[in-house]
């Protein structure tokens, strides 16, 4: 097991490479008569001093950012088993298609008649996502999953108001991703936390106890954040509908159910998609993503504006949406990410997408079986596309989930998610995805088993980790106590 | 299937290890009633060459700025994107990395974000910037929510009608939940009517919001607006064009408390609406109320400099419903584009871009307003965008000029009915004198 | 185990109160700061703010966690420890001394009876802290 060589030793910021007078740009000379700014605008409008940006050559820039990239782990270089992040392979054809000039060089405010290809792509993508989710209509506008959630909750709010009801509460399981309660709070609702039962699902008694006519919605993730399918989901959605509440599905874990089951068929009224998870758009170091949201017909009038519509003559942006919740982004969605997702769906087709979920589930269960003897498994399998272990056993030996994660970095892997979901002690959430080979999974399991053994025989090597990355463990306390958020010249 | 590595033989082996006869055994928790009994109704998968052909066909029906000369603005512009950017951001370690939660394996991303934060703070004249929000509009929405919290819950927002109408719609959507009330302030000849602004502001105002250059291209008196806001103990929120900040005075120097805007002009492709780059900068005493990620400097166990996400307790994954925002991603790759863009342009280059755009826009405005029947609608000073009043329907003019491969501008009727005879025209450093002269020629024929 | 001064009163949310005549000095216990880890920031109310027994009066933050602070007694905030803004680590280093957070001018002295004695607090911790 060779540790990844991160070429330690490069420690520069671009400002530190600056040399007065160096340039990295190429601009033409002014070709119009009056080019002196002082002759065009009164002097009070101008900056007193130029901004302190670096002065570097193109060579400096390319070398600097290339060296910085080598200090990163990416899916292209490493197995990246982050739970609920679906770090699957990002196809290169998606990148090529997003860069086709007819897509990349298209201004959003161009008349609809001259963006017919783009509008058709968006319309077809919306239709395909609706089919995948068993829903009736889709908005591609939200910029990320969290914005998709906000759109969903705002639509539910608009729906209730339209019926003359002003409900005040939204139910969110304690195992939910933090964006669920946060989005709910922004939409003006009170968040009521529901307990998880012993199997990690929604505690039905707690749900019934809290379900009243003040509840606007229940938000659940299916499969849930411990990687298990909520077996009584149909009952849950029926209970909610009986009290007039809507049911929202957080689509983060959609990779587990493509072609197998669909949110619409499970009783959900609204669901968001994370294109940067299931649909392979690259994570880019933290974004951009895209979070389209799908709804059943009764929520369609409330979709964000504009909606992409198909007419007799072609496609258009429909702005006549009197009941819409309004806009969440200035324009129509993260189009370049939509191109990538569309390319992916066209590449896979229905059979390909079904194979995605089958293999995602197979890979996760294989990992779970191989690791079961060595780490505590709070909820026995089978799991769906991810499994959650607890490093409880190792914690008793002084090795935490975080320590396990750091040691994995030395052994050539990015770590799984740690300390999420909050309901599992010392949680290690592992999602391999379908794009990983058995060889990679075996190598990862071997590494995890090695760490479990080291926890017993040689915990120091774990506590010292990581040793082979460009920096060792970092002082988070110092960073928070004395925030230094920008470079200043010495 | 080239994205799935395991062969049928390997799949069988894995099933044996698991102790399942087939995948179906692993799907038992799913209620049979909810199982899809047919394949998804989607077009069959395409081989790569067929796919490319299909995509190019779709792309061919779009009027891209490569084939048409682009005078469109409204917050998104055809600016120079230096060639190295695409190569660097396409490096797999940047492109396919996740959020830097394991900082030791993400120093590349963390350092570039720290550089980005530095550059944005410097450009805007503020103390600190976050790691980015989705776009200019959502960044503005986050700013007003922050002002609401920072003023102990004041519920009124006073917003100039010079702020991009699409941004104002997004702010309205975000204001729904906390039930914030929006009071709009009209313009007087292209810039915010300061007397009306003063009348609108009260002790219920959380924020005074304006944009400079505004949606119509006109420069605003940010200093006067900030004074009005502060007299009422409200915050001054300014949306700004970052490309202008190489040349024009930054809002931080004029009294702004929060500065936001659209960073698309800093190296991010047009891409029909996104993804873009919402930047967000503020003052030191407001740091803990800031939404979005923050990267800070620290040291590792050996005392070496390192970078980490910090002040994370503001964020949703810890604070949950009490978080400063629900935002989970930032637009890291777009922020990286902007960082590299600003590194390549540098101190001198960004200024030059501003000078060129300023000069060309004024040349275009002067030439166009010489056409009979055409006039500049507003007298306020402008940067790279201006509004033309036309004697003929702007929509018809636009359609006519498209035939000559010119994207003439944005008709303003959908944004403001009182400007239904007007066209918003943007001129960047990329527009040559020939292109501008050809536009003038074509427009004079179209309105004759 | 056992850094719980006998002359203090405790809450089940891990605050302590030292009654000083008509006033009470307030902070968080050794257990609380240990659970939090390194304190990086504490948000305290202004002098003059009214507080109510077992209602939140502020927030204490570590790198990875956030906790509400609950007032052991009702009254008005008479003093706030300004040192904590610059040196939040005092809460970890000296939670009962230099890490004090507030002094409250107590409005209902009989509320002290609702607080835990050191023995009761130690029992609570033995049961797991909640």
PDB file of N, CA, C and O in Angstrom, chain A residues 344-391:
ATOM      1  N   UNK A 344     -25.283  13.080 -19.443  1.00  0.00           N
ATOM      2  CA  UNK A 344     -25.179  11.830 -18.683  1.00  0.00           C
ATOM      3  C   UNK A 344     -26.423  10.962 -18.875  1.00  0.00           C
ATOM      4  O   UNK A 344     -26.320   9.763 -19.165  1.00  0.00           O
ATOM      5  N   UNK A 345     -27.607  11.569 -18.751  1.00  0.00           N
ATOM      6  CA  UNK A 345     -28.838  10.791 -18.889  1.00  0.00           C
ATOM      7  C   UNK A 345     -28.963  10.240 -20.307  1.00  0.00           C
ATOM      8  O   UNK A 345     -29.382   9.093 -20.510  1.00  0.00           O
ATOM      9  N   UNK A 346     -28.568  11.032 -21.310  1.00  0.00           N
ATOM     10  CA  UNK A 346     -28.593  10.554 -22.700  1.00  0.00           C
ATOM     11  C   UNK A 346     -27.579   9.444 -22.920  1.00  0.00           C
ATOM     12  O   UNK A 346     -27.777   8.566 -23.748  1.00  0.00           O
ATOM     13  N   UNK A 347     -26.481   9.488 -22.193  1.00  0.00           N
ATOM     14  CA  UNK A 347     -25.467   8.441 -22.324  1.00  0.00           C
ATOM     15  C   UNK A 347     -25.972   7.129 -21.709  1.00  0.00           C
ATOM     16  O   UNK A 347     -25.807   6.055 -22.263  1.00  0.00           O
ATOM     17  N   UNK A 348     -26.604   7.237 -20.543  1.00  0.00           N
ATOM     18  CA  UNK A 348     -26.958   6.028 -19.792  1.00  0.00           C
ATOM     19  C   UNK A 348     -28.229   5.363 -20.302  1.00  0.00           C
ATOM     20  O   UNK A 348     -28.332   4.137 -20.339  1.00  0.00           O
ATOM     21  N   UNK A 349     -29.232   6.166 -20.617  1.00  0.00           N
ATOM     22  CA  UNK A 349     -30.509   5.564 -20.985  1.00  0.00           C
ATOM     23  C   UNK A 349     -31.114   4.825 -19.798  1.00  0.00           C
ATOM     24  O   UNK A 349     -30.494   4.724 -18.734  1.00  0.00           O
ATOM     25  N   UNK A 350     -32.302   4.276 -19.959  1.00  0.00           N
ATOM     26  CA  UNK A 350     -32.984   3.624 -18.821  1.00  0.00           C
ATOM     27  C   UNK A 350     -32.210   2.423 -18.278  1.00  0.00           C
ATOM     28  O   UNK A 350     -32.124   2.243 -17.058  1.00  0.00           O
ATOM     29  N   UNK A 351     -31.623   1.626 -19.149  1.00  0.00           N
ATOM     30  CA  UNK A 351     -30.891   0.446 -18.675  1.00  0.00           C
ATOM     31  C   UNK A 351     -29.647   0.855 -17.896  1.00  0.00           C
ATOM     32  O   UNK A 351     -29.317   0.262 -16.864  1.00  0.00           O
ATOM     33  N   UNK A 352     -28.960   1.849 -18.408  1.00  0.00           N
ATOM     34  CA  UNK A 352     -27.750   2.323 -17.746  1.00  0.00           C
ATOM     35  C   UNK A 352     -28.045   2.854 -16.351  1.00  0.00           C
ATOM     36  O   UNK A 352     -27.320   2.580 -15.397  1.00  0.00           O
ATOM     37  N   UNK A 353     -29.130   3.617 -16.212  1.00  0.00           N
ATOM     38  CA  UNK A 353     -29.460   4.185 -14.908  1.00  0.00           C
ATOM     39  C   UNK A 353     -29.852   3.092 -13.918  1.00  0.00           C
ATOM     40  O   UNK A 353     -29.491   3.149 -12.744  1.00  0.00           O
ATOM     41  N   UNK A 354     -30.557   2.095 -14.378  1.00  0.00           N
ATOM     42  CA  UNK A 354     -30.907   0.974 -13.486  1.00  0.00           C
ATOM     43  C   UNK A 354     -29.635   0.260 -13.036  1.00  0.00           C
ATOM     44  O   UNK A 354     -29.491  -0.099 -11.852  1.00  0.00           O
ATOM     45  N   UNK A 355     -28.692   0.079 -13.956  1.00  0.00           N
ATOM     46  CA  UNK A 355     -27.422  -0.572 -13.594  1.00  0.00           C
ATOM     47  C   UNK A 355     -26.660   0.269 -12.573  1.00  0.00           C
ATOM     48  O   UNK A 355     -25.957  -0.268 -11.716  1.00  0.00           O
ATOM     49  N   UNK A 356     -26.803   1.590 -12.654  1.00  0.00           N
ATOM     50  CA  UNK A 356     -26.155   2.475 -11.676  1.00  0.00           C
ATOM     51  C   UNK A 356     -26.601   2.105 -10.263  1.00  0.00           C
ATOM     52  O   UNK A 356     -25.785   1.841  -9.378  1.00  0.00           O
ATOM     53  N   UNK A 357     -27.897   2.074 -10.051  1.00  0.00           N
ATOM     54  CA  UNK A 357     -28.389   1.795  -8.690  1.00  0.00           C
ATOM     55  C   UNK A 357     -28.073   0.372  -8.263  1.00  0.00           C
ATOM     56  O   UNK A 357     -27.674   0.137  -7.118  1.00  0.00           O
ATOM     57  N   UNK A 358     -28.246  -0.582  -9.171  1.00  0.00           N
ATOM     58  CA  UNK A 358     -27.924  -1.977  -8.818  1.00  0.00           C
ATOM     59  C   UNK A 358     -26.489  -2.085  -8.330  1.00  0.00           C
ATOM     60  O   UNK A 358     -26.205  -2.704  -7.300  1.00  0.00           O
ATOM     61  N   UNK A 359     -25.564  -1.486  -9.071  1.00  0.00           N
ATOM     62  CA  UNK A 359     -24.151  -1.591  -8.707  1.00  0.00           C
ATOM     63  C   UNK A 359     -23.792  -0.751  -7.490  1.00  0.00           C
ATOM     64  O   UNK A 359     -22.903  -1.113  -6.718  1.00  0.00           O
ATOM     65  N   UNK A 360     -24.493   0.377  -7.317  1.00  0.00           N
ATOM     66  CA  UNK A 360     -24.250   1.199  -6.125  1.00  0.00           C
ATOM     67  C   UNK A 360     -24.621   0.405  -4.882  1.00  0.00           C
ATOM     68  O   UNK A 360     -23.894   0.401  -3.878  1.00  0.00           O
ATOM     69  N   UNK A 361     -25.752  -0.281  -4.953  1.00  0.00           N
ATOM     70  CA  UNK A 361     -26.217  -1.085  -3.818  1.00  0.00           C
ATOM     71  C   UNK A 361     -25.294  -2.284  -3.605  1.00  0.00           C
ATOM     72  O   UNK A 361     -24.935  -2.630  -2.463  1.00  0.00           O
ATOM     73  N   UNK A 362     -24.906  -2.924  -4.693  1.00  0.00           N
ATOM     74  CA  UNK A 362     -24.008  -4.081  -4.601  1.00  0.00           C
ATOM     75  C   UNK A 362     -22.689  -3.678  -3.941  1.00  0.00           C
ATOM     76  O   UNK A 362     -22.217  -4.335  -3.000  1.00  0.00           O
ATOM     77  N   UNK A 363     -22.104  -2.596  -4.414  1.00  0.00           N
ATOM     78  CA  UNK A 363     -20.812  -2.147  -3.880  1.00  0.00           C
ATOM     79  C   UNK A 363     -20.898  -1.811  -2.388  1.00  0.00           C
ATOM     80  O   UNK A 363     -20.022  -2.172  -1.605  1.00  0.00           O
ATOM     81  N   UNK A 364     -21.971  -1.146  -1.996  1.00  0.00           N
ATOM     82  CA  UNK A 364     -22.103  -0.756  -0.578  1.00  0.00           C
ATOM     83  C   UNK A 364     -22.275  -1.985   0.304  1.00  0.00           C
ATOM     84  O   UNK A 364     -21.697  -2.071   1.393  1.00  0.00           O
ATOM     85  N   UNK A 365     -23.068  -2.939  -0.158  1.00  0.00           N
ATOM     86  CA  UNK A 365     -23.277  -4.141   0.649  1.00  0.00           C
ATOM     87  C   UNK A 365     -22.012  -4.993   0.747  1.00  0.00           C
ATOM     88  O   UNK A 365     -21.735  -5.606   1.777  1.00  0.00           O
ATOM     89  N   UNK A 366     -21.239  -4.999  -0.324  1.00  0.00           N
ATOM     90  CA  UNK A 366     -19.967  -5.736  -0.307  1.00  0.00           C
ATOM     91  C   UNK A 366     -19.022  -5.138   0.738  1.00  0.00           C
ATOM     92  O   UNK A 366     -18.435  -5.859   1.551  1.00  0.00           O
ATOM     93  N   UNK A 367     -18.921  -3.811   0.720  1.00  0.00           N
ATOM     94  CA  UNK A 367     -18.093  -3.123   1.710  1.00  0.00           C
ATOM     95  C   UNK A 367     -18.574  -3.444   3.116  1.00  0.00           C
ATOM     96  O   UNK A 367     -17.786  -3.736   4.022  1.00  0.00           O
ATOM     97  N   UNK A 368     -19.885  -3.371   3.280  1.00  0.00           N
ATOM     98  CA  UNK A 368     -20.464  -3.578   4.602  1.00  0.00           C
ATOM     99  C   UNK A 368     -20.121  -4.971   5.109  1.00  0.00           C
ATOM    100  O   UNK A 368     -19.731  -5.157   6.268  1.00  0.00           O
ATOM    101  N   UNK A 369     -20.227  -5.964   4.241  1.00  0.00           N
ATOM    102  CA  UNK A 369     -19.940  -7.349   4.641  1.00  0.00           C
ATOM    103  C   UNK A 369     -18.487  -7.511   5.040  1.00  0.00           C
ATOM    104  O   UNK A 369     -18.174  -8.161   6.036  1.00  0.00           O
ATOM    105  N   UNK A 370     -17.588  -6.902   4.283  1.00  0.00           N
ATOM    106  CA  UNK A 370     -16.163  -7.086   4.559  1.00  0.00           C
ATOM    107  C   UNK A 370     -15.746  -6.344   5.822  1.00  0.00           C
ATOM    108  O   UNK A 370     -14.848  -6.749   6.540  1.00  0.00           O
ATOM    109  N   UNK A 371     -16.417  -5.215   6.130  1.00  0.00           N
ATOM    110  CA  UNK A 371     -16.003  -4.425   7.293  1.00  0.00           C
ATOM    111  C   UNK A 371     -16.742  -4.792   8.573  1.00  0.00           C
ATOM    112  O   UNK A 371     -16.307  -4.433   9.667  1.00  0.00           O
ATOM    113  N   UNK A 372     -17.835  -5.526   8.439  1.00  0.00           N
ATOM    114  CA  UNK A 372     -18.683  -5.839   9.589  1.00  0.00           C
ATOM    115  C   UNK A 372     -17.936  -6.456  10.785  1.00  0.00           C
ATOM    116  O   UNK A 372     -18.213  -6.100  11.932  1.00  0.00           O
ATOM    117  N   UNK A 373     -16.989  -7.387  10.564  1.00  0.00           N
ATOM    118  CA  UNK A 373     -16.302  -7.952  11.733  1.00  0.00           C
ATOM    119  C   UNK A 373     -15.410  -6.949  12.462  1.00  0.00           C
ATOM    120  O   UNK A 373     -15.039  -7.175  13.612  1.00  0.00           O
ATOM    121  N   UNK A 374     -15.072  -5.837  11.816  1.00  0.00           N
ATOM    122  CA  UNK A 374     -14.029  -4.974  12.373  1.00  0.00           C
ATOM    123  C   UNK A 374     -14.537  -3.656  12.948  1.00  0.00           C
ATOM    124  O   UNK A 374     -13.849  -3.010  13.735  1.00  0.00           O
ATOM    125  N   UNK A 375     -15.705  -3.215  12.548  1.00  0.00           N
ATOM    126  CA  UNK A 375     -16.273  -1.962  13.045  1.00  0.00           C
ATOM    127  C   UNK A 375     -17.721  -2.224  13.436  1.00  0.00           C
ATOM    128  O   UNK A 375     -18.406  -3.052  12.828  1.00  0.00           O
ATOM    129  N   UNK A 376     -18.190  -1.506  14.461  1.00  0.00           N
ATOM    130  CA  UNK A 376     -19.576  -1.649  14.900  1.00  0.00           C
ATOM    131  C   UNK A 376     -20.533  -1.189  13.816  1.00  0.00           C
ATOM    132  O   UNK A 376     -20.347  -0.142  13.220  1.00  0.00           O
ATOM    133  N   UNK A 377     -21.566  -2.003  13.597  1.00  0.00           N
ATOM    134  CA  UNK A 377     -22.576  -1.653  12.610  1.00  0.00           C
ATOM    135  C   UNK A 377     -23.879  -1.389  13.358  1.00  0.00           C
ATOM    136  O   UNK A 377     -24.545  -2.329  13.785  1.00  0.00           O
ATOM    137  N   UNK A 378     -24.236  -0.124  13.583  1.00  0.00           N
ATOM    138  CA  UNK A 378     -25.416   0.170  14.407  1.00  0.00           C
ATOM    139  C   UNK A 378     -26.717  -0.406  13.838  1.00  0.00           C
ATOM    140  O   UNK A 378     -27.600  -0.785  14.583  1.00  0.00           O
ATOM    141  N   UNK A 379     -26.824  -0.442  12.514  1.00  0.00           N
ATOM    142  CA  UNK A 379     -28.041  -0.976  11.903  1.00  0.00           C
ATOM    143  C   UNK A 379     -27.660  -2.078  10.929  1.00  0.00           C
ATOM    144  O   UNK A 379     -27.104  -1.804   9.868  1.00  0.00           O
ATOM    145  N   UNK A 380     -27.952  -3.326  11.286  1.00  0.00           N
ATOM    146  CA  UNK A 380     -27.549  -4.421  10.403  1.00  0.00           C
ATOM    147  C   UNK A 380     -28.207  -4.324   9.038  1.00  0.00           C
ATOM    148  O   UNK A 380     -29.276  -3.752   8.903  1.00  0.00           O
ATOM    149  N   UNK A 381     -27.555  -4.872   8.029  1.00  0.00           N
ATOM    150  CA  UNK A 381     -27.979  -4.722   6.642  1.00  0.00           C
ATOM    151  C   UNK A 381     -29.162  -5.585   6.274  1.00  0.00           C
ATOM    152  O   UNK A 381     -29.773  -6.178   7.144  1.00  0.00           O
ATOM    153  N   UNK A 382     -29.533  -5.721   4.994  1.00  0.00           N
ATOM    154  CA  UNK A 382     -28.781  -5.100   3.906  1.00  0.00           C
ATOM    155  C   UNK A 382     -28.987  -3.585   3.860  1.00  0.00           C
ATOM    156  O   UNK A 382     -30.012  -3.079   4.278  1.00  0.00           O
ATOM    157  N   UNK A 383     -27.995  -2.898   3.344  1.00  0.00           N
ATOM    158  CA  UNK A 383     -28.109  -1.453   3.209  1.00  0.00           C
ATOM    159  C   UNK A 383     -28.462  -1.132   1.760  1.00  0.00           C
ATOM    160  O   UNK A 383     -28.556  -2.044   0.934  1.00  0.00           O
ATOM    161  N   UNK A 384     -28.654   0.136   1.497  1.00  0.00           N
ATOM    162  CA  UNK A 384     -28.868   0.556   0.114  1.00  0.00           C
ATOM    163  C   UNK A 384     -27.503   0.951  -0.458  1.00  0.00           C
ATOM    164  O   UNK A 384     -26.581   0.164  -0.419  1.00  0.00           O
ATOM    165  N   UNK A 385     -27.342   2.188  -0.883  1.00  0.00           N
ATOM    166  CA  UNK A 385     -26.122   2.583  -1.595  1.00  0.00           C
ATOM    167  C   UNK A 385     -25.015   3.062  -0.673  1.00  0.00           C
ATOM    168  O   UNK A 385     -23.941   3.446  -1.127  1.00  0.00           O
ATOM    169  N   UNK A 386     -25.292   3.120   0.622  1.00  0.00           N
ATOM    170  CA  UNK A 386     -24.274   3.548   1.571  1.00  0.00           C
ATOM    171  C   UNK A 386     -24.505   2.833   2.890  1.00  0.00           C
ATOM    172  O   UNK A 386     -25.613   2.336   3.149  1.00  0.00           O
ATOM    173  N   UNK A 387     -23.452   2.750   3.683  1.00  0.00           N
ATOM    174  CA  UNK A 387     -23.590   2.114   4.990  1.00  0.00           C
ATOM    175  C   UNK A 387     -22.917   2.993   6.039  1.00  0.00           C
ATOM    176  O   UNK A 387     -21.976   3.720   5.732  1.00  0.00           O
ATOM    177  N   UNK A 388     -23.438   2.914   7.244  1.00  0.00           N
ATOM    178  CA  UNK A 388     -22.907   3.732   8.325  1.00  0.00           C
ATOM    179  C   UNK A 388     -22.336   2.834   9.403  1.00  0.00           C
ATOM    180  O   UNK A 388     -23.041   1.999   9.964  1.00  0.00           O
ATOM    181  N   UNK A 389     -21.065   2.981   9.662  1.00  0.00           N
ATOM    182  CA  UNK A 389     -20.420   2.253  10.752  1.00  0.00           C
ATOM    183  C   UNK A 389     -20.183   3.210  11.908  1.00  0.00           C
ATOM    184  O   UNK A 389     -20.247   4.421  11.755  1.00  0.00           O
ATOM    185  N   UNK A 390     -19.900   2.631  13.071  1.00  0.00           N
ATOM    186  CA  UNK A 390     -19.527   3.451  14.211  1.00  0.00           C
ATOM    187  C   UNK A 390     -18.132   3.033  14.641  1.00  0.00           C
ATOM    188  O   UNK A 390     -17.831   1.847  14.725  1.00  0.00           O
ATOM    189  N   UNK A 391     -17.289   4.018  14.960  1.00  0.00           N
ATOM    190  CA  UNK A 391     -15.936   3.698  15.448  1.00  0.00           C
ATOM    191  C   UNK A 391     -15.927   3.620  16.966  1.00  0.00           C
ATOM    192  O   UNK A 391     -14.920   3.908  17.616  1.00  0.00           O
TER     193      UNK A 391
END
